[in-house]
Coordinates of N, CA, C and O and ligand atoms in Angstrom, one line a residue:
X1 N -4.0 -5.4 7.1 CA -2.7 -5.8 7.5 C -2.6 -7.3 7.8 O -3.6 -7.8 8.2
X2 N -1.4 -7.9 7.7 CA -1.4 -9.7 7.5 C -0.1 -9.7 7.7 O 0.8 -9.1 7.1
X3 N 0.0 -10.4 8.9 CA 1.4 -11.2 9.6 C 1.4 -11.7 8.2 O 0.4 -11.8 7.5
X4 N 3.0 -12.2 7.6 CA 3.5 -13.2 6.8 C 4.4 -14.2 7.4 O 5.3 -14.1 8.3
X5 N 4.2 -15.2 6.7 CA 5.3 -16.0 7.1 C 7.1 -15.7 6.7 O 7.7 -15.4 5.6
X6 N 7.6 -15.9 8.0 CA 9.2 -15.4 7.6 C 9.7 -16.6 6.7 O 9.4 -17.8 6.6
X7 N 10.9 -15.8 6.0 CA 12.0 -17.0 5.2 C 13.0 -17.4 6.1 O 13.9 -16.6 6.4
X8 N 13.1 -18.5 6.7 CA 14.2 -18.9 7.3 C 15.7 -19.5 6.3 O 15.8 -19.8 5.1
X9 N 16.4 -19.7 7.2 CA 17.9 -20.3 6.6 C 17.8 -21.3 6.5 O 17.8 -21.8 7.7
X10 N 17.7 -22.3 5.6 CA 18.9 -21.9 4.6 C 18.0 -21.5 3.0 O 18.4 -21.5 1.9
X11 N 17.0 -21.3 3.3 CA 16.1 -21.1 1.9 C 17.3 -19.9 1.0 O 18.1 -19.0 1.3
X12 N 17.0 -20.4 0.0 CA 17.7 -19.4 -1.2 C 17.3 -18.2 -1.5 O 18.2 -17.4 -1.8
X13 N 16.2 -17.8 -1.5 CA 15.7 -16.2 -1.4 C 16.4 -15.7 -0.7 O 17.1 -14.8 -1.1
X14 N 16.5 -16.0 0.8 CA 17.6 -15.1 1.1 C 19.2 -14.8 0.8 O 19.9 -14.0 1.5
X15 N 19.6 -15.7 -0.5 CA 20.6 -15.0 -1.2 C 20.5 -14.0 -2.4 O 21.5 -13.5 -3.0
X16 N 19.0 -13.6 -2.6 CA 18.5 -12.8 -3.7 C 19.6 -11.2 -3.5 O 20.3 -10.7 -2.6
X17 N 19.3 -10.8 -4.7 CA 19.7 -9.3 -4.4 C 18.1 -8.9 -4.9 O 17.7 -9.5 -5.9
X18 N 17.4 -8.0 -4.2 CA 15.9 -7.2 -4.3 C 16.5 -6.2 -5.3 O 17.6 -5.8 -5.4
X19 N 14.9 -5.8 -6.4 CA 15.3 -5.2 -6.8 C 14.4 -3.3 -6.3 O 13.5 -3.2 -5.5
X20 N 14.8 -2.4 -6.9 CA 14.3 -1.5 -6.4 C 12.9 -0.6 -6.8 O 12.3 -0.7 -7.9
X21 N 12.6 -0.1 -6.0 CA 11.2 0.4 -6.3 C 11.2 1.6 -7.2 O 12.2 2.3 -7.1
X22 N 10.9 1.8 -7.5 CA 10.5 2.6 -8.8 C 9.5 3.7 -8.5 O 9.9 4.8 -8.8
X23 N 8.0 3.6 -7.8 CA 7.3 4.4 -7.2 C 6.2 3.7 -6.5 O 5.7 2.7 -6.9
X24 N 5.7 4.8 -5.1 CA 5.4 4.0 -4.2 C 3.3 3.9 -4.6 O 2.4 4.7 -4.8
X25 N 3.4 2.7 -4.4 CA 1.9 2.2 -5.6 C 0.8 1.8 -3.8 O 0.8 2.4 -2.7
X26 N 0.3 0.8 -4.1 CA -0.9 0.3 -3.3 C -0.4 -0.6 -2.7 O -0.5 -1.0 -1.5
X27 N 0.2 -1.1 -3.5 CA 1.1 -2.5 -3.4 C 2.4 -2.5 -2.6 O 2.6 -3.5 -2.0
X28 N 3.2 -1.4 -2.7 CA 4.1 -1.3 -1.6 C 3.8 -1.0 -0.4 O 4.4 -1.5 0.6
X29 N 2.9 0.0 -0.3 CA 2.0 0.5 1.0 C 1.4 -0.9 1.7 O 1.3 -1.2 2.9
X30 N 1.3 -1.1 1.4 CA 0.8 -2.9 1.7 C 1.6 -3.7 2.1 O 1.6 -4.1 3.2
X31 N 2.7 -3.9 1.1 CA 3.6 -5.0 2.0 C 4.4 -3.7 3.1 O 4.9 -4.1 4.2
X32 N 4.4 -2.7 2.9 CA 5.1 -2.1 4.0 C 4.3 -2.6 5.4 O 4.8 -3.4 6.2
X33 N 2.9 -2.0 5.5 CA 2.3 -2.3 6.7 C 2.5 -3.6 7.1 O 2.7 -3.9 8.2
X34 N 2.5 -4.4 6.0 CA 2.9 -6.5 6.5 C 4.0 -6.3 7.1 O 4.1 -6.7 8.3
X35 N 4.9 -5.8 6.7 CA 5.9 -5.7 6.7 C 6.2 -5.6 8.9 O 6.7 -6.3 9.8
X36 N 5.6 -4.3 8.7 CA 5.6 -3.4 9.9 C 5.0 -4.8 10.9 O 5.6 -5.2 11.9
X37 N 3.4 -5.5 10.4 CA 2.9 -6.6 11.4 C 3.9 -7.6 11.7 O 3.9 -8.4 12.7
X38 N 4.5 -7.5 10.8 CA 5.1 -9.1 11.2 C 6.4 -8.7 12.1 O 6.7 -9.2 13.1
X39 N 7.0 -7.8 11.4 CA 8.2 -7.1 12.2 C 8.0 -7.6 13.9 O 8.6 -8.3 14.8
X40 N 6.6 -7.0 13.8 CA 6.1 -6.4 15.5 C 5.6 -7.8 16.2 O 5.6 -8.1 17.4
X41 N 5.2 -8.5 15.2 CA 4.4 -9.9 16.1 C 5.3 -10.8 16.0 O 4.8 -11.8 16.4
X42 N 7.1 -11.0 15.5 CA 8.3 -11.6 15.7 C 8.9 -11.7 17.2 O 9.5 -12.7 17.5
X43 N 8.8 -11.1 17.8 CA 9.1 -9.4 17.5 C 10.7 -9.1 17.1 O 11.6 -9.9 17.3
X44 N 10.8 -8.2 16.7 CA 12.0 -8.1 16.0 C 12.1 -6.3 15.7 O 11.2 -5.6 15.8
X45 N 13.5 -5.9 15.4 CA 13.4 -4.2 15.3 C 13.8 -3.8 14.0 O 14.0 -2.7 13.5
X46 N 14.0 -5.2 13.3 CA 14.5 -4.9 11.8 C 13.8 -5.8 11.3 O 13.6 -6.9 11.8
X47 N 13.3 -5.3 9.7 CA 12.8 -6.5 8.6 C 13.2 -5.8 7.4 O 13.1 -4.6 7.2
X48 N 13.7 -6.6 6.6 CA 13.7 -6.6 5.1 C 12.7 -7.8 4.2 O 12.3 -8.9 4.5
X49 N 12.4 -6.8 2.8 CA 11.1 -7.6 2.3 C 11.5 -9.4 2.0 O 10.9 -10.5 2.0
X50 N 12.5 -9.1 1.8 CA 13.0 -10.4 1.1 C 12.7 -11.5 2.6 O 12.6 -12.7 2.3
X51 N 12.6 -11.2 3.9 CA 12.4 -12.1 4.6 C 11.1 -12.7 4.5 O 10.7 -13.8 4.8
X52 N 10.4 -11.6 3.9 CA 8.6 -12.3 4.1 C 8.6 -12.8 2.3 O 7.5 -12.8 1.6
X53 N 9.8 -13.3 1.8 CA 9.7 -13.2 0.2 C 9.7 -12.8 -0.4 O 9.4 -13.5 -1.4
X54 N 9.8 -11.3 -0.8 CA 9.8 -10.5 -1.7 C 10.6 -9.5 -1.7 O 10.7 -8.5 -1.0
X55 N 11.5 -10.1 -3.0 CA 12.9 -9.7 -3.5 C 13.0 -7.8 -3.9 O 13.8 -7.2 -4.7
X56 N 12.1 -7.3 -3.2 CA 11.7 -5.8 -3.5 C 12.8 -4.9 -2.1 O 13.0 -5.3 -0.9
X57 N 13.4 -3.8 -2.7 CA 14.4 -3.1 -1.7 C 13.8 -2.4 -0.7 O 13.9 -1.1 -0.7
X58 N 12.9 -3.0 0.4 CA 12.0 -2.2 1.5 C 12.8 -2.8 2.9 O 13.3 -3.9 3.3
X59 N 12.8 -1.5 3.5 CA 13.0 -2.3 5.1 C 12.3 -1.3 6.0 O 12.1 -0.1 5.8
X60 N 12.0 -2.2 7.0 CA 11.2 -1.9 8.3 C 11.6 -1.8 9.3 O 11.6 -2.9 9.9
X61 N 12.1 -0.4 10.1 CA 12.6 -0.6 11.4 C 12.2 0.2 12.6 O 12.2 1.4 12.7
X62 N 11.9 -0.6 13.6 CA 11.7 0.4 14.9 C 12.5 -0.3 16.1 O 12.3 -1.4 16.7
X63 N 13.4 0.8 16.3 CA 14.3 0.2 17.4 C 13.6 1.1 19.1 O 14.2 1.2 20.2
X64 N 12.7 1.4 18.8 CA 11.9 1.8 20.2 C 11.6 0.8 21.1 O 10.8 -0.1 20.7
X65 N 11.8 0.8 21.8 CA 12.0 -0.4 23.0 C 10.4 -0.3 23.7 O 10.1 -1.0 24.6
X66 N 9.6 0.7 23.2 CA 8.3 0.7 24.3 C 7.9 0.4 23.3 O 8.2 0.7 22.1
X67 N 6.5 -0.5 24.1 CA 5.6 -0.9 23.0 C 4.5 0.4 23.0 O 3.6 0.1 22.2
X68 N 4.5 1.3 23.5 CA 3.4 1.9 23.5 C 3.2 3.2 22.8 O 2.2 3.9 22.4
X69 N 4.5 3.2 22.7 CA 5.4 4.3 21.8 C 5.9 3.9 20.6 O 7.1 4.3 20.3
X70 N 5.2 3.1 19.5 CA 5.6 2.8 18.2 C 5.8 3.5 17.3 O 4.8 4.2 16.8
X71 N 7.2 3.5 16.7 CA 7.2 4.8 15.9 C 8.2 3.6 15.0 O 9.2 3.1 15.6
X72 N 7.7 3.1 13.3 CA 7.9 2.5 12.8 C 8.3 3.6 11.2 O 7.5 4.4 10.8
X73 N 9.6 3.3 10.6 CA 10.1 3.9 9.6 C 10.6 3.1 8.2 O 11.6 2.5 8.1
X74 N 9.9 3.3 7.5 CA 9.8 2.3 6.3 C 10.8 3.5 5.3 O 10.7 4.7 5.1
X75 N 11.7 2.4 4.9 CA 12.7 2.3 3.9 C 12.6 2.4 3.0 O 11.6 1.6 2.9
X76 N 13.1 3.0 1.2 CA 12.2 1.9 0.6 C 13.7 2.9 -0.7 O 14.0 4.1 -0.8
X77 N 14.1 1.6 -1.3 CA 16.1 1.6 -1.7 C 17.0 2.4 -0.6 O 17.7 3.4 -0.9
X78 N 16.9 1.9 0.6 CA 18.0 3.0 1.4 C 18.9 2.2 0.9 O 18.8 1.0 0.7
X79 N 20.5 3.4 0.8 CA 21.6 3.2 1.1 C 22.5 3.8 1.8 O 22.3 4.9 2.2
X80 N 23.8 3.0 2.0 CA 24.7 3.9 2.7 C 25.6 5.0 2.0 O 26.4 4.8 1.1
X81 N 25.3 6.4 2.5 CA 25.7 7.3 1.5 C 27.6 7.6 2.4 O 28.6 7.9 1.8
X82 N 27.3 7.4 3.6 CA 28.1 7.8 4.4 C 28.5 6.5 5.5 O 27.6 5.7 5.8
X83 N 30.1 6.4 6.0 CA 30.2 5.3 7.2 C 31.1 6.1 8.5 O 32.2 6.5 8.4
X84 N 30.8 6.1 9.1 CA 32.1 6.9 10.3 C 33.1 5.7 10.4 O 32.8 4.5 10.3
X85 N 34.5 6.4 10.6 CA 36.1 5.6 10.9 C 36.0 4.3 12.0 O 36.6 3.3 11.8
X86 N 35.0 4.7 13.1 CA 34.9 3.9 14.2 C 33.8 3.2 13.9 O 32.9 3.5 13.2
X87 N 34.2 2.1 14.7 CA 33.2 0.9 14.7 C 32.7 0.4 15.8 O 33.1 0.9 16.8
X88 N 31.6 -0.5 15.9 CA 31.0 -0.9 17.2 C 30.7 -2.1 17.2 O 30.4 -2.6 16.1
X89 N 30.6 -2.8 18.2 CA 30.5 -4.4 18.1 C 29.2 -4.4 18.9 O 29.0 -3.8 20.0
X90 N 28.5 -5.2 18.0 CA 26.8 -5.6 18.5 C 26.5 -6.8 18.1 O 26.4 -7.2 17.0
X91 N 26.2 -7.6 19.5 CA 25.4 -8.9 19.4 C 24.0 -8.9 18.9 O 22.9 -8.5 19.4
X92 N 24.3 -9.7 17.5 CA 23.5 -9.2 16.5 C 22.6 -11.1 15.9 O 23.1 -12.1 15.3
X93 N 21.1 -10.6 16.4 CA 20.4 -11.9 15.7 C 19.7 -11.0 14.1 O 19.9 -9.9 13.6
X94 N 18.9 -12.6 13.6 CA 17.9 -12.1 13.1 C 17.2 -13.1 12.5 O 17.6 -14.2 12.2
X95 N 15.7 -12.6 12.3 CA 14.4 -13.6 12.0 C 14.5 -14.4 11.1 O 14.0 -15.5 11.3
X96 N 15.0 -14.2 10.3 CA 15.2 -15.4 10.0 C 16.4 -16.5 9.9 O 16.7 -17.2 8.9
X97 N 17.0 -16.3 11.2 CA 18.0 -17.2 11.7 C 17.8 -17.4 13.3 O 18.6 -17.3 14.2
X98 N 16.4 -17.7 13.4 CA 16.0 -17.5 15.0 C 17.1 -18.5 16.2 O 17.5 -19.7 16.2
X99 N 17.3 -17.6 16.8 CA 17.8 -18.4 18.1 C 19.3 -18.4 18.2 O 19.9 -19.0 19.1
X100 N 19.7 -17.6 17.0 CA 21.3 -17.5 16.9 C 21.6 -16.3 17.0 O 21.0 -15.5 16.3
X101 N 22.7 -15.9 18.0 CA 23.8 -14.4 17.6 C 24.8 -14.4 17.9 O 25.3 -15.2 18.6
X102 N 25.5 -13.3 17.4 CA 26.9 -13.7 16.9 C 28.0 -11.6 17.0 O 27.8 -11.0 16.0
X103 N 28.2 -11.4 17.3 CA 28.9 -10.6 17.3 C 29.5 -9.8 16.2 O 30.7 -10.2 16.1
X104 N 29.4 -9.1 15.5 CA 29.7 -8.4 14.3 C 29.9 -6.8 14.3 O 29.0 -6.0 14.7
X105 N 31.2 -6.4 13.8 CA 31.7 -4.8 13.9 C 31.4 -4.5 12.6 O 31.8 -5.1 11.5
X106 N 30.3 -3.2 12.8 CA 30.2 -2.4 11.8 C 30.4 -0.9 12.4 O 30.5 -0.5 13.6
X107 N 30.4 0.1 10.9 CA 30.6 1.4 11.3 C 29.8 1.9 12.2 O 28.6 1.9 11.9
X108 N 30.2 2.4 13.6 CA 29.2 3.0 14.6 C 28.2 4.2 14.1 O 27.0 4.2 14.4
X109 N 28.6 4.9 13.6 CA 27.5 6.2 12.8 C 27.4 5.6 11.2 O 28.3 4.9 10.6
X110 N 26.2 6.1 10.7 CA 26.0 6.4 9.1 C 24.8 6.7 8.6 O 23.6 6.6 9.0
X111 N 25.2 7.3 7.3 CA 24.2 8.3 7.0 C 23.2 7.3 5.7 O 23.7 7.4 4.6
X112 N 22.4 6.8 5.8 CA 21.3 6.5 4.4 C 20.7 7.5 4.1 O 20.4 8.5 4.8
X113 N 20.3 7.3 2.9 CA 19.5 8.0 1.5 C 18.5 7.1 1.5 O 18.9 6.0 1.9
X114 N 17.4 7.3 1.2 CA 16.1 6.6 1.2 C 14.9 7.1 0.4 O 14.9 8.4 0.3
X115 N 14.1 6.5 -0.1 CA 12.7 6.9 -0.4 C 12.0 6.9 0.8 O 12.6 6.2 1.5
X116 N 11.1 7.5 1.2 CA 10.0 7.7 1.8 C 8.8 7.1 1.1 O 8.9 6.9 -0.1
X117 N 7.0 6.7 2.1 CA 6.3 6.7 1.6 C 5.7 7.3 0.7 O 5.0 6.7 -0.2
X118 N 6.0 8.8 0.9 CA 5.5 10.1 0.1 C 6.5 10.4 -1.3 O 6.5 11.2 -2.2
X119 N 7.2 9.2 -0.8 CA 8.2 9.6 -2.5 C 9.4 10.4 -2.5 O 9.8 10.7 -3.5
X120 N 9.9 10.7 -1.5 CA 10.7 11.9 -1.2 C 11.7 11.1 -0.9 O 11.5 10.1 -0.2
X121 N 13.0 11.5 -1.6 CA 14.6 11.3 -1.1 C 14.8 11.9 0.1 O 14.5 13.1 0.2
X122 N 15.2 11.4 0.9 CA 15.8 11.9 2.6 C 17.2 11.0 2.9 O 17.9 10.2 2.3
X123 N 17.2 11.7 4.1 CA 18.5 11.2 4.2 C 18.3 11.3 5.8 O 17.5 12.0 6.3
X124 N 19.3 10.3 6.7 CA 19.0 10.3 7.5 C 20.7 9.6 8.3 O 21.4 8.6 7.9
X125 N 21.0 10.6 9.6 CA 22.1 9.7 10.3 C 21.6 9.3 11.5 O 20.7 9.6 12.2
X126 N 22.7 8.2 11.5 CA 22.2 7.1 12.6 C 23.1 6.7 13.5 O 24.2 7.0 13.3
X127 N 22.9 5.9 14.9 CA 24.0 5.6 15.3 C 23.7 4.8 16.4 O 22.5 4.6 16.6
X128 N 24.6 4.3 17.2 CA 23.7 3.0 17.5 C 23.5 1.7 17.6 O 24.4 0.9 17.6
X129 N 22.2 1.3 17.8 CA 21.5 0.4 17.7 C 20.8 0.5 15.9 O 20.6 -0.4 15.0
X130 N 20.6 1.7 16.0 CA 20.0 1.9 14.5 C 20.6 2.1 13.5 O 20.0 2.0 12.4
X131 N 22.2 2.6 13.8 CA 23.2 2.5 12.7 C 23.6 0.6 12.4 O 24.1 0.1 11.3
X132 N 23.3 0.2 13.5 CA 23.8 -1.3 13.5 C 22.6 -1.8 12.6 O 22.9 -1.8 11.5
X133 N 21.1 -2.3 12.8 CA 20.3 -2.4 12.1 C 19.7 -1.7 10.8 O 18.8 -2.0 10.1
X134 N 20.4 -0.9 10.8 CA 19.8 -0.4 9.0 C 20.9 -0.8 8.1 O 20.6 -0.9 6.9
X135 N 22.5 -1.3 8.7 CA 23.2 -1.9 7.9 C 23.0 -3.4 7.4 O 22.9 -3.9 6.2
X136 N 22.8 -4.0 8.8 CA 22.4 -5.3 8.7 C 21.0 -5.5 8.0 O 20.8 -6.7 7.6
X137 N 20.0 -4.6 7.7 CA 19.3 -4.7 6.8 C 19.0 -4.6 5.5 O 18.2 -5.1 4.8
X138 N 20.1 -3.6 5.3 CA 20.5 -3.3 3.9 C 21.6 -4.4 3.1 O 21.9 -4.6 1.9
X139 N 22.1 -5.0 4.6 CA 23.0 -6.0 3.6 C 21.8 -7.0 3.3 O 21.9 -7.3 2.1
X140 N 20.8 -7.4 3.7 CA 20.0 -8.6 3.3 C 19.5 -8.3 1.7 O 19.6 -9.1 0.7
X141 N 18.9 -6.9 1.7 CA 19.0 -6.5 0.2 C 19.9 -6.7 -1.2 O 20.0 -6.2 -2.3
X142 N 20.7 -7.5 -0.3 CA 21.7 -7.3 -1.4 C 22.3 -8.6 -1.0 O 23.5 -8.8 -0.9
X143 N 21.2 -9.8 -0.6 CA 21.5 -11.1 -0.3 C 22.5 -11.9 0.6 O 22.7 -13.1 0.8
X144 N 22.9 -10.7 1.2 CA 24.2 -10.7 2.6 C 23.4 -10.7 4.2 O 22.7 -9.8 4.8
X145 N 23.7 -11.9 4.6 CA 23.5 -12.3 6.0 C 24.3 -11.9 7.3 O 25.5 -12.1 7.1
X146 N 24.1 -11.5 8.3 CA 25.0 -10.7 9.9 C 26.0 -12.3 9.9 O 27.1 -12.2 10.5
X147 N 25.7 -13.4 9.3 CA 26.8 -14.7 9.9 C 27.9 -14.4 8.5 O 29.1 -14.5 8.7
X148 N 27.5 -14.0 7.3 CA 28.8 -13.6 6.7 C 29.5 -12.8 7.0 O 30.7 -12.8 6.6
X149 N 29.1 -11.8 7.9 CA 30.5 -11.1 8.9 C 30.9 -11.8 9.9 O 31.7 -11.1 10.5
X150 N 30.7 -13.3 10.5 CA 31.4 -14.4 11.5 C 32.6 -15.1 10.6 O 32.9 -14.9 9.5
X151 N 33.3 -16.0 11.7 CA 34.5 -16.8 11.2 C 34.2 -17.2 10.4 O 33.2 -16.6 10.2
X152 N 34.4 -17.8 9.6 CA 34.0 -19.1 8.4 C 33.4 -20.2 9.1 O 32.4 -20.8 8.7
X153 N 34.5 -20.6 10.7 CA 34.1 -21.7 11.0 C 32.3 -21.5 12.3 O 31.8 -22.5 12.8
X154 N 31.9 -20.6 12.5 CA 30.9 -20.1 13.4 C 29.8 -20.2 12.7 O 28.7 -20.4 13.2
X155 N 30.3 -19.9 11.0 CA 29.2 -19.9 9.7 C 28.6 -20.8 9.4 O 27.4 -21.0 9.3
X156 N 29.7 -21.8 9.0 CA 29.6 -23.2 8.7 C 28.7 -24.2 9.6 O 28.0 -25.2 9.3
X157 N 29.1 -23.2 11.1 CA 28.4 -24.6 12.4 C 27.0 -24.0 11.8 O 26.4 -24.9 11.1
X158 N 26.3 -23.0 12.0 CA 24.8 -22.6 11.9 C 24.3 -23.2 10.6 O 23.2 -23.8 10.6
X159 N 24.8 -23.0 9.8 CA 24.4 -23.4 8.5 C 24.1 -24.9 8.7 O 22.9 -25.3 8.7
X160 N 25.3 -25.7 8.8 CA 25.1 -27.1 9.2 C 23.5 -27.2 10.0 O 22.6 -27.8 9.4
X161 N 23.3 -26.7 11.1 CA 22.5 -27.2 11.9 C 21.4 -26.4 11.3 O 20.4 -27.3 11.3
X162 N 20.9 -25.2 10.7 CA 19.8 -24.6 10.2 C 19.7 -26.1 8.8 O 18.6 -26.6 8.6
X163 N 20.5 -26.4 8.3 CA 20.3 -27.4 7.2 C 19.4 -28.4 7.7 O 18.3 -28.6 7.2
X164 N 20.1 -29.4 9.0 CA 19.6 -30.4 9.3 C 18.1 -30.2 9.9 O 17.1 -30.9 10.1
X165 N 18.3 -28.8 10.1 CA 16.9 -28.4 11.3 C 15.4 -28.6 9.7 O 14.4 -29.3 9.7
X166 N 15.8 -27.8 8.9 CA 15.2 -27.7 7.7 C 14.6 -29.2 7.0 O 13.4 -29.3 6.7
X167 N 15.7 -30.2 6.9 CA 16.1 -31.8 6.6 C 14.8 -32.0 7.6 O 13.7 -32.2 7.1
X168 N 14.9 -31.9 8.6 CA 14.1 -33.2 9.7 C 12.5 -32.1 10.0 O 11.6 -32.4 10.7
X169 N 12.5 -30.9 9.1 CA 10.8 -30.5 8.6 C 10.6 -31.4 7.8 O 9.8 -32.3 8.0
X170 N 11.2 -31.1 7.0 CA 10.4 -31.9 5.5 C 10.3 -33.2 5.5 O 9.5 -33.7 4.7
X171 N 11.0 -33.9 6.4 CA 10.7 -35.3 6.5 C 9.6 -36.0 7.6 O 9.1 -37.1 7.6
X172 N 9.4 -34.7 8.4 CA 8.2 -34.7 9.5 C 7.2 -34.6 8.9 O 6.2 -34.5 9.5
Ligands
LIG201 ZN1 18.2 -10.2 9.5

C-alpha cells in the first residue's frame, strides 16, 4: 500500500469525467487500498480516484470518526439511484482544495448502486454525513467540484488564489 500524491486545484484532471470499471482486476484492488492510505494519512473521509490521478470511477469513504474503529467502503461506479425532497447544509472541504470550505445543500438521504470489491451490484442508503460525502464524491467523477455548488463570486475568489498559490510553486 502507497500514500499518493493528491491533485490539487487548479490542475485539470480534476475536470476529467473517470471512466468506469469494467471488472475488479489486481489493479483496482491496488489503487483501492492507495486509495484507502492516502484517504487516511490526509486525513480526510472521502477520496475519489481522480484525486490521486486516475480518471477511473472508484471512491473511498469512511466517515467513522474513531481511528480505532476503521471501517473503510470502496465504491467502484456508484451512483445516485435515489435523492430525498429535503435537503441539508454541510460545511463542506476537500483534498484537494485544502484549507477551504464552503457551505453547500444537498439532498439529506440517498440511495447509490455500486460495484463492490467482490463484483456485486448493491445498493446502499445514506444519510448524513455520508449522504453528504458520497455525493460530493461522485460529483468529482464526473469532473464537478463542492465550490461549483458556491456563488460564482466565492468560486472565482478560491480559484484566483489556488491559481496564484500554484503560479508562486512553479516559480519557487
Ligand atoms: Zn473532494
Amino acid at each position: 500500500m502507497t500514500i499518493r500524491p493528491l491533485v490539487i486545484l487548479p490542475d485539470a484532471q480534476l475536470r476529467l469525467t473517470s471512466e468506469p470499471v469494467q471488472t475488479v482486476t489486481a489493479e483496482i484492488r491496488e489503487l483501492a487500498q492507495d486509495m484507502i492510505e492516502t484517504m487516511y494519512d490526509a486525513p480526510g473521509v472521502g477520496l475519489a480516484a481522480i484525486q490521486i490521478g486516475v480518471p477511473k470511477r472508484v471512491v473511498t469513504i469512511d466517515t467513522s470518526k474513531d481511528e480505532d474503529a476503521r471501517n473503510p467502503t470502496v465504491y467502484l461506479n456508484p451512483e445516485i439511484v435515489w435523492a430525498s425532497e429535503e435537503k441539508r447544509v454541510y460545511d463542506e472541504g476537500c483534498l484537494s482544495i485544502p484549507e477551504f470550505y464552503g457551505e453547500v445543500e444537498r439532498p439529506d438521504r440517498v440511495r447509490v448502486r455500486y460495484m463492490n470489491l467482490d463484483g456485486q451490484i448493491v445498493e446502499q442508503e445514506a444519510d448524513g454525513l455520508l449522504a453528504t460525502c458520497l455525493q460530493h464524491e461522485i460529483d468529482h467523477l464526473n469532473g464537478v467540484l463542492f465550490i461549483d455548488h458556491l456563488s460564482k463570486l466565492k468560486r472565482d475568489r478560491v480559484m484566483k488564489k489556488f491559481a496564484k498559490a500554484a503560479k508562486r510553486d512553479a516559480a519557487a
